[in-house]
mmCIF file of C-alpha atoms in Angstrom:
data_model
loop_
_atom_site.group_PDB
_atom_site.id
_atom_site.type_symbol
_atom_site.label_atom_id
_atom_site.label_comp_id
_atom_site.label_asym_id
_atom_site.label_seq_id
_atom_site.Cartn_x
_atom_site.Cartn_y
_atom_site.Cartn_z
ATOM 1 C CA GLY A 1 0.000 0.000 0.000
ATOM 2 C CA GLU A 2 0.912 3.650 -0.083
ATOM 3 C CA ASN A 3 3.239 4.860 2.643
ATOM 4 C CA VAL A 4 5.212 7.823 3.957
ATOM 5 C CA GLU A 5 8.698 7.386 5.374
ATOM 6 C CA GLN A 6 10.104 9.979 7.763
ATOM 7 C CA HIS A 7 13.714 10.497 8.877
ATOM 8 C CA PRO A 8 15.328 10.826 11.290
ATOM 9 C CA SER A 9 13.300 9.373 14.142
ATOM 10 C CA THR A 10 15.188 11.551 16.627
ATOM 11 C CA LEU A 11 17.075 14.776 15.961
ATOM 12 C CA SER A 12 19.095 16.701 18.500
ATOM 13 C CA VAL A 13 20.384 20.164 17.585
ATOM 14 C CA GLN A 14 22.018 23.023 19.428
ATOM 15 C CA GLU A 15 19.795 26.003 20.136
ATOM 16 C CA GLY A 16 20.177 28.492 17.320
ATOM 17 C CA ASP A 17 21.144 25.881 14.739
ATOM 18 C CA SER A 18 18.899 24.631 11.943
ATOM 19 C CA ALA A 19 16.931 21.390 11.869
ATOM 20 C CA VAL A 20 15.833 19.460 8.792
ATOM 21 C CA ILE A 21 13.359 16.583 8.729
ATOM 22 C CA LYS A 22 12.737 14.623 5.535
ATOM 23 C CA CYS A 23 9.829 12.568 4.255
ATOM 24 C CA THR A 24 9.335 10.471 1.165
ATOM 25 C CA TYR A 25 6.028 9.319 -0.249
ATOM 26 C CA SER A 26 5.030 6.628 -2.709
ATOM 27 C CA ASP A 27 1.858 7.879 -4.422
ATOM 28 C CA SER A 28 2.741 10.129 -7.361
ATOM 29 C CA ALA A 29 -0.833 11.488 -7.272
ATOM 30 C CA SER A 30 -0.386 12.933 -3.766
ATOM 31 C CA ASN A 31 -1.135 16.659 -3.847
ATOM 32 C CA TYR A 32 -1.115 17.915 -0.262
ATOM 33 C CA PHE A 33 1.702 17.667 2.284
ATOM 34 C CA PRO A 34 1.163 19.012 5.809
ATOM 35 C CA TRP A 35 3.504 19.084 8.783
ATOM 36 C CA TYR A 36 2.197 18.790 12.321
ATOM 37 C CA LYS A 37 3.835 19.563 15.643
ATOM 38 C CA GLN A 38 2.891 17.642 18.765
ATOM 39 C CA GLU A 39 4.109 18.994 22.078
ATOM 40 C CA LEU A 40 4.263 16.658 25.046
ATOM 41 C CA GLY A 41 0.789 15.737 26.235
ATOM 42 C CA LYS A 42 -0.959 17.797 23.572
ATOM 43 C CA ARG A 43 -2.703 17.153 20.305
ATOM 44 C CA PRO A 44 -0.924 17.420 16.929
ATOM 45 C CA GLN A 45 -1.367 20.821 15.302
ATOM 46 C CA LEU A 46 -0.691 21.977 11.776
ATOM 47 C CA ILE A 47 2.354 24.230 11.472
ATOM 48 C CA ILE A 48 2.800 24.452 7.710
ATOM 49 C CA ASP A 49 1.595 22.725 4.570
ATOM 50 C CA ILE A 50 2.406 22.716 0.884
ATOM 51 C CA ARG A 51 0.450 21.781 -2.190
ATOM 52 C CA SER A 52 1.829 20.053 -5.227
ATOM 53 C CA ASN A 53 1.763 23.139 -7.449
ATOM 54 C CA VAL A 54 4.562 24.886 -5.522
ATOM 55 C CA GLY A 55 8.096 23.886 -4.613
ATOM 56 C CA GLU A 56 8.679 25.872 -1.426
ATOM 57 C CA LYS A 57 6.731 27.692 1.248
ATOM 58 C CA LYS A 58 8.012 29.759 4.160
ATOM 59 C CA ASP A 59 6.475 31.018 7.365
ATOM 60 C CA GLN A 60 8.932 32.939 9.546
ATOM 61 C CA ARG A 61 11.460 30.383 10.843
ATOM 62 C CA ILE A 62 9.887 27.342 9.215
ATOM 63 C CA ALA A 63 9.853 26.307 5.588
ATOM 64 C CA VAL A 64 8.818 23.286 3.601
ATOM 65 C CA THR A 65 10.278 22.189 0.276
ATOM 66 C CA LEU A 66 8.741 19.717 -2.139
ATOM 67 C CA ASN A 67 10.433 17.708 -4.889
ATOM 68 C CA LYS A 68 7.672 15.997 -6.845
ATOM 69 C CA THR A 69 10.050 14.216 -9.196
ATOM 70 C CA ALA A 70 11.861 12.539 -6.336
ATOM 71 C CA LYS A 71 8.695 12.305 -4.248
ATOM 72 C CA HIS A 72 10.123 13.831 -1.124
ATOM 73 C CA PHE A 73 9.470 16.886 1.001
ATOM 74 C CA SER A 74 11.318 18.425 3.909
ATOM 75 C CA LEU A 75 10.691 20.635 6.918
ATOM 76 C CA HIS A 76 13.338 23.235 7.710
ATOM 77 C CA ILE A 77 13.463 25.075 11.032
ATOM 78 C CA THR A 78 16.027 27.858 11.341
ATOM 79 C CA GLU A 79 17.340 29.554 14.486
ATOM 80 C CA THR A 80 15.885 26.805 16.643
ATOM 81 C CA GLN A 81 14.525 27.704 20.072
ATOM 82 C CA PRO A 82 13.679 25.580 23.138
ATOM 83 C CA GLU A 83 9.975 25.794 22.313
ATOM 84 C CA ASP A 84 10.648 23.981 19.035
ATOM 85 C CA SER A 85 11.249 20.791 21.056
ATOM 86 C CA ALA A 86 8.396 18.461 20.104
ATOM 87 C CA VAL A 87 7.490 15.546 17.871
ATOM 88 C CA TYR A 88 6.943 16.486 14.238
ATOM 89 C CA PHE A 89 4.803 14.438 11.853
ATOM 90 C CA CYS A 90 4.666 14.700 8.095
ATOM 91 C CA ALA A 91 1.765 13.460 6.003
ATOM 92 C CA ALA A 92 0.768 13.087 2.367
ATOM 93 C CA SER A 93 -2.675 12.910 0.834
ATOM 94 C CA ILE A 94 -3.422 9.845 -1.230
ATOM 95 C CA TYR A 95 -6.368 9.118 -3.474
ATOM 96 C CA MET A 96 -7.937 5.851 -2.417
ATOM 97 C CA ASP A 97 -11.377 4.380 -3.077
ATOM 98 C CA SER A 98 -12.597 7.641 -4.649
ATOM 99 C CA ASN A 99 -11.549 9.712 -1.634
ATOM 100 C CA TYR A 100 -8.503 11.515 -0.339
ATOM 101 C CA GLN A 101 -6.869 10.314 2.858
ATOM 102 C CA LEU A 102 -3.866 11.466 4.835
ATOM 103 C CA ILE A 103 -1.039 8.956 5.296
ATOM 104 C CA TRP A 104 1.347 9.803 8.133
ATOM 105 C CA GLY A 105 5.046 9.471 8.742
ATOM 106 C CA ALA A 106 6.217 7.843 11.964
ATOM 107 C CA GLY A 107 7.312 11.115 13.546
ATOM 108 C CA THR A 108 10.581 12.837 14.476
ATOM 109 C CA LYS A 109 11.408 13.769 18.035
ATOM 110 C CA LEU A 110 13.242 17.090 17.882
ATOM 111 C CA ILE A 111 15.369 17.968 20.885
ATOM 112 C CA ILE A 112 16.799 21.477 21.181
ATOM 113 C CA LYS A 113 19.875 21.541 23.389
ATOM 114 C CA PRO A 114 20.453 24.770 25.342
ATOM 115 C CA GLY B 1 -15.259 28.363 16.949
ATOM 116 C CA ALA B 2 -15.738 24.839 18.276
ATOM 117 C CA GLY B 3 -13.020 22.382 17.461
ATOM 118 C CA VAL B 4 -13.024 18.601 17.509
ATOM 119 C CA SER B 5 -14.314 17.387 20.852
ATOM 120 C CA GLN B 6 -13.635 13.976 22.367
ATOM 121 C CA SER B 7 -15.111 12.375 25.454
ATOM 122 C CA PRO B 8 -14.224 11.212 27.949
ATOM 123 C CA SER B 9 -10.810 12.824 28.374
ATOM 124 C CA ASN B 10 -9.676 9.945 30.539
ATOM 125 C CA LYS B 11 -11.069 6.454 30.973
ATOM 126 C CA VAL B 12 -9.885 3.771 33.340
ATOM 127 C CA THR B 13 -11.489 0.388 32.812
ATOM 128 C CA GLU B 14 -11.017 -3.137 33.996
ATOM 129 C CA LYS B 15 -9.630 -5.750 31.678
ATOM 130 C CA GLY B 16 -12.433 -7.525 29.846
ATOM 131 C CA LYS B 17 -14.898 -4.625 29.976
ATOM 132 C CA ASP B 18 -16.201 -2.800 26.903
ATOM 133 C CA VAL B 19 -15.572 0.908 26.365
ATOM 134 C CA GLU B 20 -17.031 3.545 24.065
ATOM 135 C CA LEU B 21 -15.119 6.619 23.015
ATOM 136 C CA ARG B 22 -16.883 9.556 21.417
ATOM 137 C CA CYS B 23 -15.789 12.113 18.842
ATOM 138 C CA ASP B 24 -17.674 15.254 17.800
ATOM 139 C CA PRO B 25 -16.044 16.572 14.620
ATOM 140 C CA ILE B 26 -16.083 20.142 13.387
ATOM 141 C CA SER B 27 -19.444 20.922 11.802
ATOM 142 C CA GLY B 28 -19.394 20.402 8.050
ATOM 143 C CA HIS B 29 -16.282 18.230 8.032
ATOM 144 C CA THR B 30 -16.958 15.187 5.923
ATOM 145 C CA ALA B 31 -13.847 13.216 6.811
ATOM 146 C CA LEU B 32 -13.195 11.698 10.227
ATOM 147 C CA TYR B 33 -10.197 9.656 11.360
ATOM 148 C CA TRP B 34 -9.459 7.623 14.481
ATOM 149 C CA TYR B 35 -5.873 7.046 15.547
ATOM 150 C CA ARG B 36 -4.212 5.296 18.456
ATOM 151 C CA GLN B 37 -1.048 6.710 19.996
ATOM 152 C CA SER B 38 0.960 4.777 22.543
ATOM 153 C CA LEU B 39 3.363 6.672 24.785
ATOM 154 C CA GLY B 40 6.185 8.162 22.755
ATOM 155 C CA GLN B 41 4.956 6.548 19.557
ATOM 156 C CA GLY B 42 3.478 7.717 16.276
ATOM 157 C CA LEU B 43 -0.069 7.901 14.975
ATOM 158 C CA GLU B 44 -1.452 4.419 14.370
ATOM 159 C CA PHE B 45 -4.299 4.656 11.868
ATOM 160 C CA LEU B 46 -7.457 2.822 12.939
ATOM 161 C CA ILE B 47 -10.379 3.833 10.732
ATOM 162 C CA TYR B 48 -11.430 6.556 8.273
ATOM 163 C CA PHE B 49 -14.909 7.819 7.423
ATOM 164 C CA GLN B 50 -15.586 9.984 4.374
ATOM 165 C CA GLY B 51 -19.121 11.197 3.759
ATOM 166 C CA ASN B 52 -21.435 8.359 2.796
ATOM 167 C CA SER B 53 -18.656 6.125 1.494
ATOM 168 C CA ALA B 54 -17.878 2.807 3.103
ATOM 169 C CA PRO B 55 -15.332 3.406 5.877
ATOM 170 C CA ASP B 56 -11.716 2.327 5.519
ATOM 171 C CA LYS B 57 -11.372 -0.125 8.386
ATOM 172 C CA SER B 58 -7.967 -1.428 7.352
ATOM 173 C CA GLY B 59 -6.256 -0.148 10.507
ATOM 174 C CA LEU B 60 -8.463 -1.795 13.113
ATOM 175 C CA PRO B 61 -6.129 -4.158 15.017
ATOM 176 C CA SER B 62 -8.686 -6.855 15.827
ATOM 177 C CA ASP B 63 -12.374 -7.646 15.680
ATOM 178 C CA ARG B 64 -12.711 -6.281 19.218
ATOM 179 C CA PHE B 65 -12.497 -2.820 17.685
ATOM 180 C CA SER B 66 -15.376 -1.219 15.800
ATOM 181 C CA ALA B 67 -16.535 2.288 14.978
ATOM 182 C CA GLU B 68 -19.646 3.995 13.752
ATOM 183 C CA ARG B 69 -20.414 7.412 12.434
ATOM 184 C CA THR B 70 -24.061 8.327 12.696
ATOM 185 C CA GLY B 71 -25.598 10.892 10.371
ATOM 186 C CA GLY B 72 -22.209 11.838 9.025
ATOM 187 C CA SER B 73 -21.303 13.627 12.246
ATOM 188 C CA VAL B 74 -20.602 12.086 15.664
ATOM 189 C CA SER B 75 -18.480 8.956 15.781
ATOM 190 C CA THR B 76 -18.039 6.330 18.466
ATOM 191 C CA LEU B 77 -15.140 3.919 18.731
ATOM 192 C CA THR B 78 -15.990 0.770 20.650
ATOM 193 C CA ILE B 79 -13.455 -1.606 22.127
ATOM 194 C CA GLN B 80 -14.876 -4.875 23.396
ATOM 195 C CA ARG B 81 -13.268 -7.100 26.011
ATOM 196 C CA THR B 82 -10.476 -4.595 26.616
ATOM 197 C CA GLN B 83 -6.917 -5.824 27.087
ATOM 198 C CA GLN B 84 -3.983 -4.097 28.773
ATOM 199 C CA GLU B 85 -2.310 -3.570 25.407
ATOM 200 C CA ASP B 86 -5.280 -1.385 24.419
ATOM 201 C CA SER B 87 -4.028 1.260 26.859
ATOM 202 C CA ALA B 88 -3.135 4.347 24.804
ATOM 203 C CA VAL B 89 -4.381 7.766 23.792
ATOM 204 C CA TYR B 90 -7.105 7.565 21.155
ATOM 205 C CA LEU B 91 -7.162 10.603 18.889
ATOM 206 C CA CYS B 92 -9.924 11.673 16.566
ATOM 207 C CA ALA B 93 -9.414 14.123 13.696
ATOM 208 C CA SER B 94 -11.739 15.658 11.148
ATOM 209 C CA SER B 95 -11.190 17.506 7.891
ATOM 210 C CA LEU B 96 -13.221 19.325 5.285
ATOM 211 C CA ASN B 97 -11.584 17.146 2.637
ATOM 212 C CA HIS B 98 -12.453 19.312 -0.316
ATOM 213 C CA ARG B 99 -10.512 18.362 -3.475
ATOM 214 C CA GLY B 100 -7.687 16.872 -1.497
ATOM 215 C CA ASP B 101 -7.205 19.826 0.857
ATOM 216 C CA THR B 102 -7.185 17.568 3.816
ATOM 217 C CA GLU B 103 -5.969 19.675 6.765
ATOM 218 C CA ALA B 104 -6.849 17.559 9.746
ATOM 219 C CA PHE B 105 -7.959 19.045 13.056
ATOM 220 C CA PHE B 106 -7.372 16.852 16.088
ATOM 221 C CA GLY B 107 -9.348 16.453 19.257
ATOM 222 C CA GLN B 108 -7.598 16.452 22.615
ATOM 223 C CA GLY B 109 -7.757 12.681 22.777
ATOM 224 C CA THR B 110 -9.071 10.084 25.185
ATOM 225 C CA ARG B 111 -6.471 8.499 27.433
ATOM 226 C CA LEU B 112 -7.554 4.895 27.970
ATOM 227 C CA THR B 113 -6.025 2.875 30.782
ATOM 228 C CA VAL B 114 -6.907 -0.812 31.108
ATOM 229 C CA VAL B 115 -6.113 -2.238 34.537
#
């Protein structure tokens, strides 16, 4: 079946440095790629998303890039801060049984070291 | 506005008992997902409802698990004869799901503990 692979599973970076999380997807028809942040004990929340008609999107310190040919997309966080510590999930929409569904990556635990 | 609401927030049950978990999606959202999340783990897909289509039940781990969505709105996830390994946070999410724009909004989850 269709799947989304996410790497790394854990990422530790020094405060102020950049963090990059990568995902690959298998369905070439996927057209929507969101990233969610889940802080400890809280629900996942959307932080940024990208659609298949653009290659990059930025929102302050976070950005997402999409390479449709290679079927991968990445989350970039610059100037990391302690509050960026969380688990990040990527997802891709797939078209299945006449409907769109989100397929999720396994998550990346981001640790910001002071 | 109102978000996705789940009840109860916490549920402690004895092994072997049945439990029902409830999800109230955002009004107008046609898609509804149930996920299970064990401590420190990812989102384990359970079931997906989309409008009047037959649900995608491919993620249900055993026949002890079932879910319904009445009138295209509220959903209940039922776990029969609960086992200790069923202990986890159960998350519900809904989305408008228009032309593949599938931003999912999550509820706060139900923490299930089987003792």
